[in-house]
Amino acid sequence: MIAPTETAKEFVNIQLDGQWVQVPKGMNVIEVAKAFGKLIPHYCYHPKLQVVGNCRMCLIEMGTPKMGPDRKPILGADGRPEIAWMPRPQIGCATNATEGMAFRTDSPLIQECRKGVMEFLLINHPLDCPICDQAGECQLQEFSVEFGGEKSRFVENKVKKPKRVDLGERIVLDDERCVLCSRCIRFTRDVVGDDCLGFVSRGSHTVLTAHPDKPFNNNYSLNTVDICPVGALTSKDFRFKMRVWFLKETPSICTSCGTGCNTVIGSREGVVYRQTPRENEAVNQCWMCDYGRLNFHYLNDEKRLTQPQVRVKQDFFPTDWDDVLSQVASSLKNVSPNEIAILASARMTNEELFLVKQLQKQLGGDAVLLDILPRPQKTDHLLVCDDGNPNSQGAQLFGVSQKGKKLETLRQGIASGKYRLVLALHEDLTKLGVSSENLSKIESLISLSLLSNATTEASHFILPGAGFAEKRGSMINVKGRLQRLNKATATPVDAKEDWEIFNSLIARLGGNSFSSIEEVFKEIAATCPALANLSLSKIGDQGIALNFNS
Amino acid sequence: MAVEEKRLIFKHIDQPGYTIDIDCYLRNGGYEIAKKALTLKQADIINEVKASGLRGRGGAGFGCGLKWSFIPPTNTKPVYLICNADESEPGTFKDRQIIYKDPHQLLEGMLISCYANRVSLAYIYIRGEFPDGAKILERAIEEAKKHNFLGKNILGSDYSLEIYVHRGAGAYICGEETGLIESLEGKRAYPRIKPPYFPAVLGLYQCPTIVNNVETLCHVKHIMAIGGAEYAKLGTPNNTGTRILCVSGDVNKPGYYEFEVGKITLGELIYDVCAGIRNGNQLKAIIPGGSSAKVLRADETFKIKQKQADGSMIEKSITINDIPMDFDTMAAAGSMAGSGGVIVMDHTRDMVEALANINEFYAHESCGQCTPCREGSLWMKKITTRMTHGGARKEDLGLLKNVADNIAGRTICAFGEACSWPTQSFIAKFPEEFENKTKTETLSEPIRTAA
């Protein structure tokens, strides 16, 4: 395990609201204040973006040490430098801590400045929060309550600007709500490298717009919805679907590729409404790709399997878990190990993969074919990984993956009728090139799946499993970081968490079973050196970098 | 006439037969001073400019030599010089005369300044509304190149210089030096935050950059002609040399005049030079340094401190007619010498109308980058426009002043001050005119509550 290393920093003494404190040299005042539990309100400043200082909300008072004739600071009775305060307020975002500086973040002048800026921001802004999708997570709303005045003195007509502007495939813009902070412009230009947003017109009539020949369609466009401090940029996928204060927030990870971006799942009453990125410097900073973000709708797809089913001739009949697992167990007992093939998935969690390995052992060890389906894909310059599987490292670690080397054997074995029993775990055999004709040669085809597909249609037993938002567990991303999934919603109807399915099956085959997923992880930690001394709770929300060499 | 013009910059301008050709310029001793300067050490030229006490003629009146000395001594990047020919402050029309009538004077001033600061690439950023000026400068540059006053190894020296003319995109804010740099880089003219983007450190293309006004650069030539110490004898201490004053408004002879700084008073300028107020009207107000400068009321008295010859300070009370036209006294009188644009208003002028006009300009020209100026300038315009249409309310005066107070000092660039000073000063100086407006009518618009 690699402990996060704190790079050696030079510290300086500064005076913050009358208190002398030590902070890293060069840290900007917004971050300094944050470190001491003080909020300096801001709109345009974002720690990951270039500082532009345009919103003027983070104004602070600043002072420097008074210098004597000897060019040394004059010290007061307390041995600290006396401060010469600047008459003009300064912006906190572009002011960096140096020795002897002093800041007032909440003086009468600053309160007046903030009140003034809040009033300016609101005079031409629609005051229709009740119908704005940003309500509840709007910084304009929050800072207005905290720092604004109680009434508007503005009696003129407001500036009219375009509304419901189609900025790209996934983004709608309301120019009247835009506070022109330029975060979105800087993000897409500097972080994504797709310079397609900008301002046109001047003064109070300035509007945000996309380049006429370059719609805002890059794979990171939805991050601008997250960083937009107001309701100007909204996600077509999420807008007006749910008031944000109703959403339960569950920290988790994205399972759409090997990067494993940290996320927050927003759900209500068993339905996932959105995924947003969660800050993790070691993985995704505070971004995620649009594909991964929106890749959750299948959880509520109409093809979702919600009941265990048994096929009799050509018809499927719903049944209960006890029945289906008994039948699967007896089918497994009736074939010899070299007649069994298990196609597992590197989309499964460590705990699930570990149990699949246990199942293989229970069924006869290496005689049973076991492999996963690799998903090589095109990477990009930011977060999309060349591995489309989120847990290839885990599959490798627990001996489930042969990196797809056995898939050809599997294909031929199905065609020749060698494999009389095949377990397809979250994978569709037709994606390997197994024809439906060959699928029908399998005497017992057992599918663990979320959605119906060609393989489930040809199966004798269908086991409905749990999606990434419906279960707990861990995965190891492509860089060897152990991360945790958390359960946001329950499995629908009678679907079951995968680890429980494997657990019951192993028990029915006479193997050891576990009483909880913690127990499973405990066993993993005991048998796998890379995970020694760890537990699910120890992983925490930021994950742990593993050292496979130790 | 009590005060004679002292024409350095304008020596040849408007002389019969004086043309913009390089031959005419050369016949009148053109480029001789540059030739001499190219034989000097760079530091010597900078020292002459420092000794001259030359203050920038663009508006802020910042010491030119001091500005040059901000280039970091350890700098290894190229240094750029930009001539700010955006002349966009209403009431100002002096640089235009130089560009249109004596372009080589500017080029010679630039050549000396560039050489002194080891600049090998310079730009003239000329406002979009001067299309002919741009052509004249382009032609002058071609002529200068043919005579090897520009280009490679100028006049046999090792020194090479290229000057490019860049036409502005037509916005007031392009005259703000960091906005100008952004515009020159091909972006929207959004002024940069300072710190860290002081032009002398991180200017054009993130390299050290000197931005000087047209008139300022021309003065460099005259400093080198007579020497810094001699130049410093012109004008008054700390307000040296000559400067061009552009007088517009209600005078009989508006125009551009060049005087020693501080050697002429406002009264002399208006009554002696400009032949008094038109139609025999009474003087009401003067905006002394471009439309953003604070207005002066004709009947007020100004308490100013003056340095005596022996170094002691005396305070005295003077009238508007006695204010000498220099940087320091004008600041002491509560306004600024600014760009030298003197706008004169007589007793027929409605000060609310005048302010509404100015506010309309600044609301139109606010770049919109930072909140207070973007929203406040338009708000002020809307209030003053409403006032002029009989819609003033009792509370508007306080509101208007407070809006201006909430802009000034809280913006990225000095536009915040430029747009709020007129409002602040008009209300402070002519409260009765604003109050009169509010008496005429009351507006029963409900006050909206914030969401």
PDB file of C-alpha atoms in Angstrom, chain A residues 130-134 164 172 177 234-243:
ATOM      1  CA  PRO A 130     -39.460  27.877  -8.084  1.00  0.00           C
ATOM      2  CA  ILE A 131     -39.418  26.833 -11.737  1.00  0.00           C
ATOM      3  CA  CYS A 132     -35.624  26.748 -12.158  1.00  0.00           C
ATOM      4  CA  ASP A 133     -34.040  23.318 -12.302  1.00  0.00           C
ATOM      5  CA  GLN A 134     -30.976  24.538 -10.382  1.00  0.00           C
ATOM      6  CA  ARG A 164     -33.817  27.263 -24.018  1.00  0.00           C
ATOM      7  CA  VAL A 172     -29.564  23.342 -22.761  1.00  0.00           C
ATOM      8  CA  ARG A 177     -29.729  32.773 -15.889  1.00  0.00           C
ATOM      9  CA  THR A 234     -28.742  22.113 -17.577  1.00  0.00           C
ATOM     10  CA  SER A 235     -28.558  18.490 -18.632  1.00  0.00           C
ATOM     11  CA  LYS A 236     -31.200  17.441 -21.108  1.00  0.00           C
ATOM     12  CA  ASP A 237     -31.136  14.040 -19.481  1.00  0.00           C
ATOM     13  CA  PHE A 238     -31.846  15.272 -15.963  1.00  0.00           C
ATOM     14  CA  ARG A 239     -33.569  18.641 -16.197  1.00  0.00           C
ATOM     15  CA  PHE A 240     -37.058  18.786 -14.747  1.00  0.00           C
ATOM     16  CA  LYS A 241     -36.992  15.080 -13.823  1.00  0.00           C
ATOM     17  CA  MET A 242     -36.526  15.512 -10.089  1.00  0.00           C
ATOM     18  CA  ARG A 243     -36.021  18.310  -7.575  1.00  0.00           C
TER      19      ARG A 243
END
